[in-house]
PDB file of C-alpha atoms in Angstrom:
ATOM      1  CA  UNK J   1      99.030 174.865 -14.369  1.00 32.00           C
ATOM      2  CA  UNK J   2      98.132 171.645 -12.191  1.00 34.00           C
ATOM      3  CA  UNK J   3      94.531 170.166 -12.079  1.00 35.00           C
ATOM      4  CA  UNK J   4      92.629 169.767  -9.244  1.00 37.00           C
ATOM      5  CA  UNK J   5      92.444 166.138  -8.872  1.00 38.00           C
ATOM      6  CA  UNK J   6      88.197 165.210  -8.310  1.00 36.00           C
ATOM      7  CA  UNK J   7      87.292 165.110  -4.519  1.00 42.00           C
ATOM      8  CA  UNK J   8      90.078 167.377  -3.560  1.00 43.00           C
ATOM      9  CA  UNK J   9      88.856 170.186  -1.014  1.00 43.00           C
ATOM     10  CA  UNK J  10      89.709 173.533  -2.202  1.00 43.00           C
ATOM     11  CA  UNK J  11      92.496 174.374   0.138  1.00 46.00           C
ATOM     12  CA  UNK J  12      92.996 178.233   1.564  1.00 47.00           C
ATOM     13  CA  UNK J  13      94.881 180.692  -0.692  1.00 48.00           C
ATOM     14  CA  UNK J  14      97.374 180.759   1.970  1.00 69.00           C
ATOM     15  CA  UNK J  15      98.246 178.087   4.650  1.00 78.00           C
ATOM     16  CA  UNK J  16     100.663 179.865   6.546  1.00 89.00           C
ATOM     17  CA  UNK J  17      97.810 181.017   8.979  1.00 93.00           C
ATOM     18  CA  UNK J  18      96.386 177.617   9.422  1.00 95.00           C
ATOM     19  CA  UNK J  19      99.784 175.948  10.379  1.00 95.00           C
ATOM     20  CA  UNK J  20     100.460 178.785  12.661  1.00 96.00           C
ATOM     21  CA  UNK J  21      97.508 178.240  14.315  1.00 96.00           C
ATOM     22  CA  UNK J  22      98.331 174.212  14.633  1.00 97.00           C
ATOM     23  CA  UNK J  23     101.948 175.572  16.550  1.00 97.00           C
ATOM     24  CA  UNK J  24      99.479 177.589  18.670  1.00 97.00           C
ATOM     25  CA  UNK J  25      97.612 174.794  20.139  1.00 97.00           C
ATOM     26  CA  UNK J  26     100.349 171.730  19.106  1.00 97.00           C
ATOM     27  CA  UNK J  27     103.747 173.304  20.198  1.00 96.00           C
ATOM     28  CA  UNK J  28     103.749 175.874  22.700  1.00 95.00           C
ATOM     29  CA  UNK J  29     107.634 176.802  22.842  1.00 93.00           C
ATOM     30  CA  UNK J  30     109.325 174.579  25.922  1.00 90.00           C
ATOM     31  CA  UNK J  31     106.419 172.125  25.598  1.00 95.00           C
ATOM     32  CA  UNK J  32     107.632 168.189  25.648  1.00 96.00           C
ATOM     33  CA  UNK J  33     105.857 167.776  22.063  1.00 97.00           C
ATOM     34  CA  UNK J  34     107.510 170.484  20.813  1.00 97.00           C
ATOM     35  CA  UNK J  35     110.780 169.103  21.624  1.00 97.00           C
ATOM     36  CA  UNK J  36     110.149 165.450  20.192  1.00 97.00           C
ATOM     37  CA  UNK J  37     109.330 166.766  17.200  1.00 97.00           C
ATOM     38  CA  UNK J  38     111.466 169.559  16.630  1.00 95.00           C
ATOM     39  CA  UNK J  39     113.980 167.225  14.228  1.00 94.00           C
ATOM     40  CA  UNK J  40     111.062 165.822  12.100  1.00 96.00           C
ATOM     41  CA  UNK J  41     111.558 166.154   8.327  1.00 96.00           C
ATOM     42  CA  UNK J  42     109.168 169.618   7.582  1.00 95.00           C
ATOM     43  CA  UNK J  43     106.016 167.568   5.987  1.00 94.00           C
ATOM     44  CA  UNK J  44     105.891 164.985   8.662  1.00 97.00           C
ATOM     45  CA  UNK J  45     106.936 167.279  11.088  1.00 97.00           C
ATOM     46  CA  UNK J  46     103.207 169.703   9.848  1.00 96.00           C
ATOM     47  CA  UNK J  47     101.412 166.145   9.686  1.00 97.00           C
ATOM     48  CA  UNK J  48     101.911 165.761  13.213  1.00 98.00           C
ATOM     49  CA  UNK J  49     101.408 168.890  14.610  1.00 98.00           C
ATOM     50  CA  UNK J  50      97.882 169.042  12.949  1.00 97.00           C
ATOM     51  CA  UNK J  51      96.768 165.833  14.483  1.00 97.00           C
ATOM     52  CA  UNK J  52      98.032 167.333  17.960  1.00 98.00           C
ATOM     53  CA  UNK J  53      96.517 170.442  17.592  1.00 98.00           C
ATOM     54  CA  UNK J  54      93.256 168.596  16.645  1.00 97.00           C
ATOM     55  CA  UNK J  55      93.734 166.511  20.124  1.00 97.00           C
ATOM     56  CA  UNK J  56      94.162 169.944  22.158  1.00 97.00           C
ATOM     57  CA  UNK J  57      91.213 170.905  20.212  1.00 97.00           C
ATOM     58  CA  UNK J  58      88.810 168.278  21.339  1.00 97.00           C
ATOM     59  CA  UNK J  59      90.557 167.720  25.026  1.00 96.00           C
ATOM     60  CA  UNK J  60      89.814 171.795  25.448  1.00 96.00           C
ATOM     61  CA  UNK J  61      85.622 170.197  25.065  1.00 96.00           C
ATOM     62  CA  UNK J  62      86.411 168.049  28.351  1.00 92.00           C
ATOM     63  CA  UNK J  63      88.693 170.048  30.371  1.00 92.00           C
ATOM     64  CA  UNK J  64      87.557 173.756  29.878  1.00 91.00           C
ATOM     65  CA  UNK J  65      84.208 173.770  28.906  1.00 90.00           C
ATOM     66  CA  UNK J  66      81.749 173.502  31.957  1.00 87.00           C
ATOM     67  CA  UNK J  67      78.206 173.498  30.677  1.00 93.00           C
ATOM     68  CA  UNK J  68      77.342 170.036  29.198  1.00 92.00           C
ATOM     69  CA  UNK J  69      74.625 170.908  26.387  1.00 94.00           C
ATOM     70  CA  UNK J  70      77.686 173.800  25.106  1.00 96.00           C
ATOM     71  CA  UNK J  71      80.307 170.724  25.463  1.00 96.00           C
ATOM     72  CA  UNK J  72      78.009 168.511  23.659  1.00 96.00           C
ATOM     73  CA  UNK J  73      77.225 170.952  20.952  1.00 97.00           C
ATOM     74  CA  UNK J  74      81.170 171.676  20.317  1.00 96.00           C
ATOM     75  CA  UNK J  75      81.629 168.060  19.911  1.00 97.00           C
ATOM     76  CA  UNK J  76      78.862 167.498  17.386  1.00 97.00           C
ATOM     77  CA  UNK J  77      80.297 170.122  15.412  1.00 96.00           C
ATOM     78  CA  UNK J  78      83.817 168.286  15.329  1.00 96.00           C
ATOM     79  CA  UNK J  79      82.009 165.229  14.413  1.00 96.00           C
ATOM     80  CA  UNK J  80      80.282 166.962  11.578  1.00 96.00           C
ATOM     81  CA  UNK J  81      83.404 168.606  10.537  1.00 95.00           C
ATOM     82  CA  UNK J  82      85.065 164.855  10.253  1.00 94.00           C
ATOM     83  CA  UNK J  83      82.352 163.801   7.991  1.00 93.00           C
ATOM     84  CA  UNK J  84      82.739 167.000   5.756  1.00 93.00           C
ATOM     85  CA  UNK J  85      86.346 166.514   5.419  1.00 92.00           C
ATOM     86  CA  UNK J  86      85.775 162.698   3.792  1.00 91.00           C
ATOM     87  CA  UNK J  87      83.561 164.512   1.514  1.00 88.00           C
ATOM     88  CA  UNK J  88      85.691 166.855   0.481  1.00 81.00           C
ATOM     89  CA  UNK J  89      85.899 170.547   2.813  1.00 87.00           C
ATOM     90  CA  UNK J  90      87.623 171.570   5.542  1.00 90.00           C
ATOM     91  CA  UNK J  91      86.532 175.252   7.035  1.00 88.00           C
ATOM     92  CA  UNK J  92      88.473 174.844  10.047  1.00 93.00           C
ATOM     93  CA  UNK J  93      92.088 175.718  10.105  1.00 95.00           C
ATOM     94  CA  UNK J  94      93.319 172.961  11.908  1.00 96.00           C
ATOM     95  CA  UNK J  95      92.049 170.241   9.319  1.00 95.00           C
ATOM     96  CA  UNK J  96      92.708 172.583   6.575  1.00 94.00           C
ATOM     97  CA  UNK J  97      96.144 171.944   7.743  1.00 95.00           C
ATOM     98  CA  UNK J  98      95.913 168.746   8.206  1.00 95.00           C
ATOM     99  CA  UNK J  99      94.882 168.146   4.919  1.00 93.00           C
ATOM    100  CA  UNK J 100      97.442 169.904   3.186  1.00 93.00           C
ATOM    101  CA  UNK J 101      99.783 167.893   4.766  1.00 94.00           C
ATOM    102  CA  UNK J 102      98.255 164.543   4.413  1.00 94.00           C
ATOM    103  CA  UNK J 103      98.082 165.734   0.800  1.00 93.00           C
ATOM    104  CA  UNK J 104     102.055 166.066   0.375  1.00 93.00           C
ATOM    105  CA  UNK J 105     102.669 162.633   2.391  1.00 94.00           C
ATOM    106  CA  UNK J 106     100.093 160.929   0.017  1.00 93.00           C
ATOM    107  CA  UNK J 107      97.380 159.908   2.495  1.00 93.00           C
ATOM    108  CA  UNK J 108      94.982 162.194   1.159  1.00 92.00           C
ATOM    109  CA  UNK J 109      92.558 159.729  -0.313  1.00 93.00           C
ATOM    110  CA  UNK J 110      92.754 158.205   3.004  1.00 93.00           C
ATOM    111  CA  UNK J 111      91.444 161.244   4.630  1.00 93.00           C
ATOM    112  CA  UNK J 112      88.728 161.536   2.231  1.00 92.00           C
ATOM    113  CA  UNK J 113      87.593 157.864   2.726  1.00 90.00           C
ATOM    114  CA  UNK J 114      84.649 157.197   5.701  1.00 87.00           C
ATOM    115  CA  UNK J 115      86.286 153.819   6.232  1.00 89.00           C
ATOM    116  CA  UNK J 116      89.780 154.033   6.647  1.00 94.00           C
ATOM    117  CA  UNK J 117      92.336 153.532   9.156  1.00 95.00           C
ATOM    118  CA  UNK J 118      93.468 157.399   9.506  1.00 95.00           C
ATOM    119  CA  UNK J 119      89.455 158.440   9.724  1.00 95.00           C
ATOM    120  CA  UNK J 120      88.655 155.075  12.229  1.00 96.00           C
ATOM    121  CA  UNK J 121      91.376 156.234  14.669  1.00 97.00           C
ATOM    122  CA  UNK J 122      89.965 159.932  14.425  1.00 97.00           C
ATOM    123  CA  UNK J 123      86.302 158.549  15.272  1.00 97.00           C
ATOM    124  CA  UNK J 124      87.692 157.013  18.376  1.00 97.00           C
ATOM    125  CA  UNK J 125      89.310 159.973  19.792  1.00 98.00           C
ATOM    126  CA  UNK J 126      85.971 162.075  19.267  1.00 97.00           C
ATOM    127  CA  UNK J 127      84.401 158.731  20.999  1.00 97.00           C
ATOM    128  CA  UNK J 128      86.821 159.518  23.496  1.00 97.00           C
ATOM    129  CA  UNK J 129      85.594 162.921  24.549  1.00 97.00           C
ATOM    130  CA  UNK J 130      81.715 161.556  24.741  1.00 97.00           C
ATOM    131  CA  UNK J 131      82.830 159.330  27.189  1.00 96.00           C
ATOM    132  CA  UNK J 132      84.640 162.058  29.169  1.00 96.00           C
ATOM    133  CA  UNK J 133      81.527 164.270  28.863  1.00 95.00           C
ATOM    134  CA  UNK J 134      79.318 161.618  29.535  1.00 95.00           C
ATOM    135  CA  UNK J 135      81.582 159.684  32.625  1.00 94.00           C
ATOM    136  CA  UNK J 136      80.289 157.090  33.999  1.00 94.00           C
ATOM    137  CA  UNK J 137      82.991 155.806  35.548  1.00 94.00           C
ATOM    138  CA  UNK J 138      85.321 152.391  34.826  1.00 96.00           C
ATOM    139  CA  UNK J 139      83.712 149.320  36.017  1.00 96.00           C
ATOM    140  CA  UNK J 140      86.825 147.232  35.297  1.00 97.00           C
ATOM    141  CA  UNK J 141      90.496 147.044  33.788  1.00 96.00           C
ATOM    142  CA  UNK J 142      89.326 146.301  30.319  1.00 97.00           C
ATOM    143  CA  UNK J 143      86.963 149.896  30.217  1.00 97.00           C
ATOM    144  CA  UNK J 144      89.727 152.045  31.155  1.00 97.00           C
ATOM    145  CA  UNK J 145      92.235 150.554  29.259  1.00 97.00           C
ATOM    146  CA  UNK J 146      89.510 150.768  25.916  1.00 98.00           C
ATOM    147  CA  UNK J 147      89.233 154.678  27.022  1.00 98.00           C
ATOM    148  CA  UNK J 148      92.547 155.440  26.936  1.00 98.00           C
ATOM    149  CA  UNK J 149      93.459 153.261  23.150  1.00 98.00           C
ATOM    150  CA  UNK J 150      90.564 155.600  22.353  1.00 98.00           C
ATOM    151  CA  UNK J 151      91.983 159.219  24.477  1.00 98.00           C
ATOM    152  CA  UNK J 152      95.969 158.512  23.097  1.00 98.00           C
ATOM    153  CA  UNK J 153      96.146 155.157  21.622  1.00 98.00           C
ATOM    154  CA  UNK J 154      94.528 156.511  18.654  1.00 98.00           C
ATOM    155  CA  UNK J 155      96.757 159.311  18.190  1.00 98.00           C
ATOM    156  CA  UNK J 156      99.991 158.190  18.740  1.00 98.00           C
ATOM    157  CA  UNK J 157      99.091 155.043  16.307  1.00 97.00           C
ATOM    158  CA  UNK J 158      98.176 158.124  13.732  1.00 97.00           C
ATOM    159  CA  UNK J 159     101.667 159.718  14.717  1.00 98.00           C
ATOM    160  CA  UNK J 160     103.728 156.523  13.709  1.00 97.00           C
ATOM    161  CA  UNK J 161     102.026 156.162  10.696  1.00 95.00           C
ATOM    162  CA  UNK J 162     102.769 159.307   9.237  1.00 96.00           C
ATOM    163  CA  UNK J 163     106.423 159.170  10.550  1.00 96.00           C
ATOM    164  CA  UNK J 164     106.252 156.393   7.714  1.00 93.00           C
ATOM    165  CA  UNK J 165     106.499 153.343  10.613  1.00 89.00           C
ATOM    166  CA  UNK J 166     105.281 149.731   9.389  1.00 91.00           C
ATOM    167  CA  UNK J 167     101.958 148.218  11.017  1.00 93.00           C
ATOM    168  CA  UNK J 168     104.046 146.764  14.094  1.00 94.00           C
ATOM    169  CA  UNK J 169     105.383 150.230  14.695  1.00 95.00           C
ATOM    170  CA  UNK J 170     102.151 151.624  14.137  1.00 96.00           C
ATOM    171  CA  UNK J 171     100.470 148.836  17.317  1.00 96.00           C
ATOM    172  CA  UNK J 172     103.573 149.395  19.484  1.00 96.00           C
ATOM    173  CA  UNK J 173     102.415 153.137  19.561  1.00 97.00           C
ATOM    174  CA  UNK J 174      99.426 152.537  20.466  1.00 97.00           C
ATOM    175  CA  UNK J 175     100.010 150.239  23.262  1.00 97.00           C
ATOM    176  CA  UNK J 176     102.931 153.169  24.514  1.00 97.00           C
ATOM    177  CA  UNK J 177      99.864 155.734  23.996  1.00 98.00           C
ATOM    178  CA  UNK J 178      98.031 154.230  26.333  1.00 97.00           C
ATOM    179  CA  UNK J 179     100.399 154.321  29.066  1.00 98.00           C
ATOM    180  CA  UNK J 180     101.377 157.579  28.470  1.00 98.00           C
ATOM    181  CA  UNK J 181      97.548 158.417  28.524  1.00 98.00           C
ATOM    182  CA  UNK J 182      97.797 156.538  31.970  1.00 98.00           C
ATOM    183  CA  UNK J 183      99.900 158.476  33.679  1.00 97.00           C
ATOM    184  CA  UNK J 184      98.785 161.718  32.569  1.00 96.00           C
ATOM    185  CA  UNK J 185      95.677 160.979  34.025  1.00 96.00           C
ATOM    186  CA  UNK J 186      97.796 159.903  37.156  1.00 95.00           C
ATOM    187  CA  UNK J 187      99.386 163.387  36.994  1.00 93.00           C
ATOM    188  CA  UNK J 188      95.875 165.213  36.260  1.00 92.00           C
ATOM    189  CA  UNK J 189      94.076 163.024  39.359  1.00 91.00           C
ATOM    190  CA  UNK J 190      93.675 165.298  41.818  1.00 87.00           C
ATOM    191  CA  UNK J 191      91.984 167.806  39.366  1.00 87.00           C
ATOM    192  CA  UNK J 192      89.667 165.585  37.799  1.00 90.00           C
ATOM    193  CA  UNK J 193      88.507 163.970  40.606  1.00 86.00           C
ATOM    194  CA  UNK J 194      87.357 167.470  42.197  1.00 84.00           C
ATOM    195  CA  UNK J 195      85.486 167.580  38.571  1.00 85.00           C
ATOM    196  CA  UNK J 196      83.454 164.029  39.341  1.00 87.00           C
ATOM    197  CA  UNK J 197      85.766 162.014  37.261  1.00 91.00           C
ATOM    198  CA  UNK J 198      88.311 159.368  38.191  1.00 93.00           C
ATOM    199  CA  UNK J 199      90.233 157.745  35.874  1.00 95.00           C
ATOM    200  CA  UNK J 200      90.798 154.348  38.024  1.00 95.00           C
ATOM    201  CA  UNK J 201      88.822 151.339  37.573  1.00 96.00           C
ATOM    202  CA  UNK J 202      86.366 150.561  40.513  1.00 95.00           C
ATOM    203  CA  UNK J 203      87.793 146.764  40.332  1.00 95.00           C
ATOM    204  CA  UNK J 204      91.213 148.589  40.933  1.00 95.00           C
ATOM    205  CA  UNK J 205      89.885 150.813  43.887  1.00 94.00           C
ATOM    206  CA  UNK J 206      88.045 147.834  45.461  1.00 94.00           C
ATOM    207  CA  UNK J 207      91.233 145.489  45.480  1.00 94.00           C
ATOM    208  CA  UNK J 208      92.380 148.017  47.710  1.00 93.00           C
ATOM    209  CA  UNK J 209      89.591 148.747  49.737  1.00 93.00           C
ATOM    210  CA  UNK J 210      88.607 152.265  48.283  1.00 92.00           C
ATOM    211  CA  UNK J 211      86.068 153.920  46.862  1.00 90.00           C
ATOM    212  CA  UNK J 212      85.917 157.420  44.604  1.00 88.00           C
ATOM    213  CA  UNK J 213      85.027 159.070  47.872  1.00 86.00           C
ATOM    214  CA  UNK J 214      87.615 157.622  49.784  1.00 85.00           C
ATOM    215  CA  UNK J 215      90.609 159.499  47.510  1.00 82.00           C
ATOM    216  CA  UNK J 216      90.268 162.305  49.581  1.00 78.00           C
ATOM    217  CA  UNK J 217      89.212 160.939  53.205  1.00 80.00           C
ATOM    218  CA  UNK J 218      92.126 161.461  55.505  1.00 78.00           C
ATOM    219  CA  UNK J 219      91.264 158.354  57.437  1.00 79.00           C
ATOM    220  CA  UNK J 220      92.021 156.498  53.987  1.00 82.00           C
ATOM    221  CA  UNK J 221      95.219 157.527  52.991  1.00 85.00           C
ATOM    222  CA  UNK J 222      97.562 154.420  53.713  1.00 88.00           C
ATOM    223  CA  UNK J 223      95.228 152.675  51.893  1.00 89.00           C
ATOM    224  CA  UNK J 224      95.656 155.254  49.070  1.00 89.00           C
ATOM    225  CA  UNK J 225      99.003 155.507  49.197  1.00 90.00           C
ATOM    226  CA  UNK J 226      99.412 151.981  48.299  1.00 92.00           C
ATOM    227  CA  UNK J 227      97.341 152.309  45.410  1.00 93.00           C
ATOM    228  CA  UNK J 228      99.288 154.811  43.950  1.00 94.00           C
ATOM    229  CA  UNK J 229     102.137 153.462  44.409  1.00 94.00           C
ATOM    230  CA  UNK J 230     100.873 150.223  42.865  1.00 94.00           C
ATOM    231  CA  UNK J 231      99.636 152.012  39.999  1.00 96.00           C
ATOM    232  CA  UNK J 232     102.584 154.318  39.102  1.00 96.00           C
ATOM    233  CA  UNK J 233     104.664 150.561  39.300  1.00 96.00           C
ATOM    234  CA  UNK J 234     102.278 149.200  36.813  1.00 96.00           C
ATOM    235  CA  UNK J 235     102.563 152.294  34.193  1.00 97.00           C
ATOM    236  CA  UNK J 236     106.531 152.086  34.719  1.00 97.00           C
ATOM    237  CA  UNK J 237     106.564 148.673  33.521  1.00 96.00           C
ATOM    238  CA  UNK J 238     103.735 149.761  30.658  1.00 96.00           C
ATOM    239  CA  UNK J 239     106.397 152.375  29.685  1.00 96.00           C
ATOM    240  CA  UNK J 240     109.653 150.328  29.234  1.00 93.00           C
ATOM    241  CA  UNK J 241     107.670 147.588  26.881  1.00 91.00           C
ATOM    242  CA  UNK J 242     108.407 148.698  23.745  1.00 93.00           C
ATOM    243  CA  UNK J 243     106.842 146.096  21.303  1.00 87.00           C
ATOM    244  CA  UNK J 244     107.821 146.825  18.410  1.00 85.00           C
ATOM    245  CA  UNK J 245     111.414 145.720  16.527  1.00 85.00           C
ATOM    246  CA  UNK J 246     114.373 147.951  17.656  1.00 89.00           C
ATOM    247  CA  UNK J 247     114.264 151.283  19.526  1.00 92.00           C
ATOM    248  CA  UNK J 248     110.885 153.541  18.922  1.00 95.00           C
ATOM    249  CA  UNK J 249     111.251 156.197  16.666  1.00 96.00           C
ATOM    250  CA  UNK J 250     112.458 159.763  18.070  1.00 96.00           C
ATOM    251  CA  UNK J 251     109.256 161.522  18.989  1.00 97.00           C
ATOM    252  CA  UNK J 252     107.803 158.687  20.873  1.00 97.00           C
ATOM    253  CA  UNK J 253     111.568 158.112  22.672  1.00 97.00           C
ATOM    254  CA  UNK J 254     111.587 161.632  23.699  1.00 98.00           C
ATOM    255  CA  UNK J 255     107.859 161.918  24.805  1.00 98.00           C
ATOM    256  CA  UNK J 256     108.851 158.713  26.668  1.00 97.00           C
ATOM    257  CA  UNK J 257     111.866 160.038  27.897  1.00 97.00           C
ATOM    258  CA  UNK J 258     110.062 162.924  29.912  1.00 97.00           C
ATOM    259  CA  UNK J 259     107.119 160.377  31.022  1.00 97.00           C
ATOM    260  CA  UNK J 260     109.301 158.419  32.794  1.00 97.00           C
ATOM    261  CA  UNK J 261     110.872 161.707  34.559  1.00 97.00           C
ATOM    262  CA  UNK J 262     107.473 162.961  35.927  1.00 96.00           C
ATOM    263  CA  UNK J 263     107.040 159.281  36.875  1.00 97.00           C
ATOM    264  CA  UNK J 264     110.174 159.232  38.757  1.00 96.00           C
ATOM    265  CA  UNK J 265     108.999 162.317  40.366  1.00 95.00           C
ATOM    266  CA  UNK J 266     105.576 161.324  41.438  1.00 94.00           C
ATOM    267  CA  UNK J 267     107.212 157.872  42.205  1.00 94.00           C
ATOM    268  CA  UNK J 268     109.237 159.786  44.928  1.00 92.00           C
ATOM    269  CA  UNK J 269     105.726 161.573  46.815  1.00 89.00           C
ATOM    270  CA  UNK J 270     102.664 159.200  45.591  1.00 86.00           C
ATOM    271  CA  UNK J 271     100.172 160.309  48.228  1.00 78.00           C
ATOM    272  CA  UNK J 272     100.886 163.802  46.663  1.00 80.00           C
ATOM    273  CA  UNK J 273      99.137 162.749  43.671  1.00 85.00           C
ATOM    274  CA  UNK J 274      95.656 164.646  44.714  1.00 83.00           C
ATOM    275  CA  UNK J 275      97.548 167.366  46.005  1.00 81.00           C
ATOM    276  CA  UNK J 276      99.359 169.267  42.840  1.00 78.00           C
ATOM    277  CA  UNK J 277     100.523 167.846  39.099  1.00 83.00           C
ATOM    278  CA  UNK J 278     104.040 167.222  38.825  1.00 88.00           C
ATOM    279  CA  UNK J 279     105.776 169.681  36.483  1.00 90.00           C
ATOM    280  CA  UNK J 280     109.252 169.521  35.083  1.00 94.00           C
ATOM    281  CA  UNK J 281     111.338 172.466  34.530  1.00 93.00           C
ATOM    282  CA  UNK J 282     112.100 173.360  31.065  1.00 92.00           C
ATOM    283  CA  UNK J 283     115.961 172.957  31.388  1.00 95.00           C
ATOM    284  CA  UNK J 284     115.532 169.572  32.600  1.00 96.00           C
ATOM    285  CA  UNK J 285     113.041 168.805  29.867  1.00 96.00           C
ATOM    286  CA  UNK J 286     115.574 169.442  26.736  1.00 96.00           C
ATOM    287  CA  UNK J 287     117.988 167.914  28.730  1.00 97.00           C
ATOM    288  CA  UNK J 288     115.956 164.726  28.731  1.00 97.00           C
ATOM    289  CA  UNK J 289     114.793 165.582  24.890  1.00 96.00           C
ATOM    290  CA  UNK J 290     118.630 165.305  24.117  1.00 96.00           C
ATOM    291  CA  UNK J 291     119.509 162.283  25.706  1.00 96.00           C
ATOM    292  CA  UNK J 292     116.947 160.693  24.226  1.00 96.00           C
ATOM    293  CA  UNK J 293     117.414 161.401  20.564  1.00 93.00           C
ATOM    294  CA  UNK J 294     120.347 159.586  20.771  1.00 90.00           C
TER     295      UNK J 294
END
C-alpha cells in the first residue's frame, strides 16, 4: 500500500461527489466553459473545472448575496478555508477537488505553500470580491484595470498554467483575462449599475462628459452612446492581442471565440447595453466552439 506523503490532506473516501459538484457550478451543459474545455486531457480537464467552480463560488458572494455583514462573513470563511488548505485540509468539496487534481498534475506542494504563485493568484481573486463588496468605485484606468487582473486575470493565468503553458503563456492569459473580464462587465452593466456599482473608470466617464448618474438619464444618451461604443472598440482591440508566441491554447481560443460574438452583438445596439445582457444561442455557441478549435 502507498504512504501518505507528510502534509498531505486526507482526501474523501470518494471524489466522485466532489467533482460532480465542481460540473455543477463549473460546466452547466451548453455553457461557453463547458465547451472550451470539453477536449482537455481528463486531469487537466478536473484541474480546471475546480478553479472555475471556486470562481462561481466566490462571484455567487457579490452577485447573489444582498446583506453585506452575511457577504462579508461568506468571504472570511473562503479566506480561512485558503489558509487551511496550505496547511494541509480541505472540508469543502470544491478544494477537495481541487486538490486531488493538483495532486495528479504535481502542483500539490504548491497548493500547500502560503507563498506561491498558484496560492498568490487565489488571494487576489478573494481580494477581488472585497473590492466588489466594498465598491468604491474606479477613480482611474489603472484601478479598474488592477480589479479585473485580480476578478479574471488571476484565473485564467491559473488556467494556463495547469494546461502545462510556459510563463509567457501563463502572462498572455492574464492580460486576455482581463479583457474578457471587461466585457463581461460591459455585458452585466445595466444590472450592476441598478446594484450601485459601475465598472467604468470616473476618468473614462468624465472624458465623455458623464457621470454614474448620467447612465441612465435620457437627456444623456448620445453622450452615452459614444462611450460605449468607444469602450466596446477598446476591448475588441484588447481581445485580438494575443501576446504570447503562436495561437493561444484551445480553451482560451474558444472562450475568445464566443467573446468576440457577444461583442459583435452588443457592437451592433451599444446604447442597449443598460437595457438587457446579450445572450447567444446555444447552436451558435458550439458552432463558434468548433471553429475555433481548429
Amino acid at each position: 500500500m502507498n504512504a501518505t506523503a507528510p502534509g498531505t490532506p486526507a482526501r474523501p473516501a470518494d471524489t466522485r461527489l466532489p467533482d460532480a459538484e465542481c460540473e455543477r457550478l463549473a460546466r452547466p451543459v451548453g455553457s461557453p466553459f463547458r465547451l472550451a474545455s470539453l477536449k482537455l486531457p481528463p486531469v487537466r480537464q478536473r484541474a480546471v473545472t475546480a478553479l472555475r467552480a471556486l470562481d462561481v463560488s466566490l462571484a455567487e458572494i457579490s452577485e447573489t448575496i444582498s446583506e453585506p455583514q452575511v457577504a462579508m462573513s461568506k468571504l472570511d470563511w473562503w479566506r480561512q478555508a485558503l489558509l487551511d488548505m496550505t496547511e494541509g485540509r480541505a472540508e469543502h468539496p470544491v478544494l477537495q477537488s481541487l486538490l486531488a487534481a493538483l495532486d495528479e498534475l504535481g502542483h500539490g506542494a504548491e497548493a500547500r505553500s502560503g507563498d506561491s504563485f498558484l496560492v498568490a493568484k487565489l488571494e487576489e481573486r478573494l481580494g477581488a470580491t472585497r473590492v466588489e463588496l466594498e465598491y468604491e468605485g474606479f477613480a482611474a484606468e489603472e484601478d479598474l484595470q488592477a480589479f479585473l487582473d485580480a476578478r479574471y486575470g488571476s484565473l485564467f493565468s491559473l488556467y494556463a498554467r495547469l494546461l502545462g503553458g510556459e510563463e509567457e503563456i501563463t502572462r498572455a492569459a492574464q492580460t486576455l483575462g482581463r479583457w474578457h473580464g471587461r466585457l463581461e462587465r460591459a455585458r452585466l452593466l445595466g444590472r450592476h449599475a441598478r446594484a450601485g456599482r459601475v465598472y467604468l473608470p470616473a476618468d473614462l466617464l468624465a472624458a465623455h462628459g458623464l457621470d454614474e448618474a448620467d447612465l441612465y438619464r435620457p437627456q444623456a444618451q448620445g453622450e452615452r452612446e459614444r462611450l460605449f461604443a468607444a469602450e466596446l472598440e477598446r476591448i475588441g482591440a484588447g481581445l485580438g492581442d494575443w501576446d504570447g508566441n503562436g495561437r493561444p491554447p484551445r480553451l482560451f481560443r474558444i472562450l475568445r471565440a464566443v467573446d468576440r460574438e457577444h461583442l459583435r452583438l452588443m457592437q451592433a445596439d451599444p446604447g442597449a447595453i443598460t437595457e438587457a445582457r446579450v445572450e447567444i444561442s446555444p447552436a451558435r455557441q458550439w458552432w463558434l466552439a468548433w471553429r475555433a478549435s481548429w
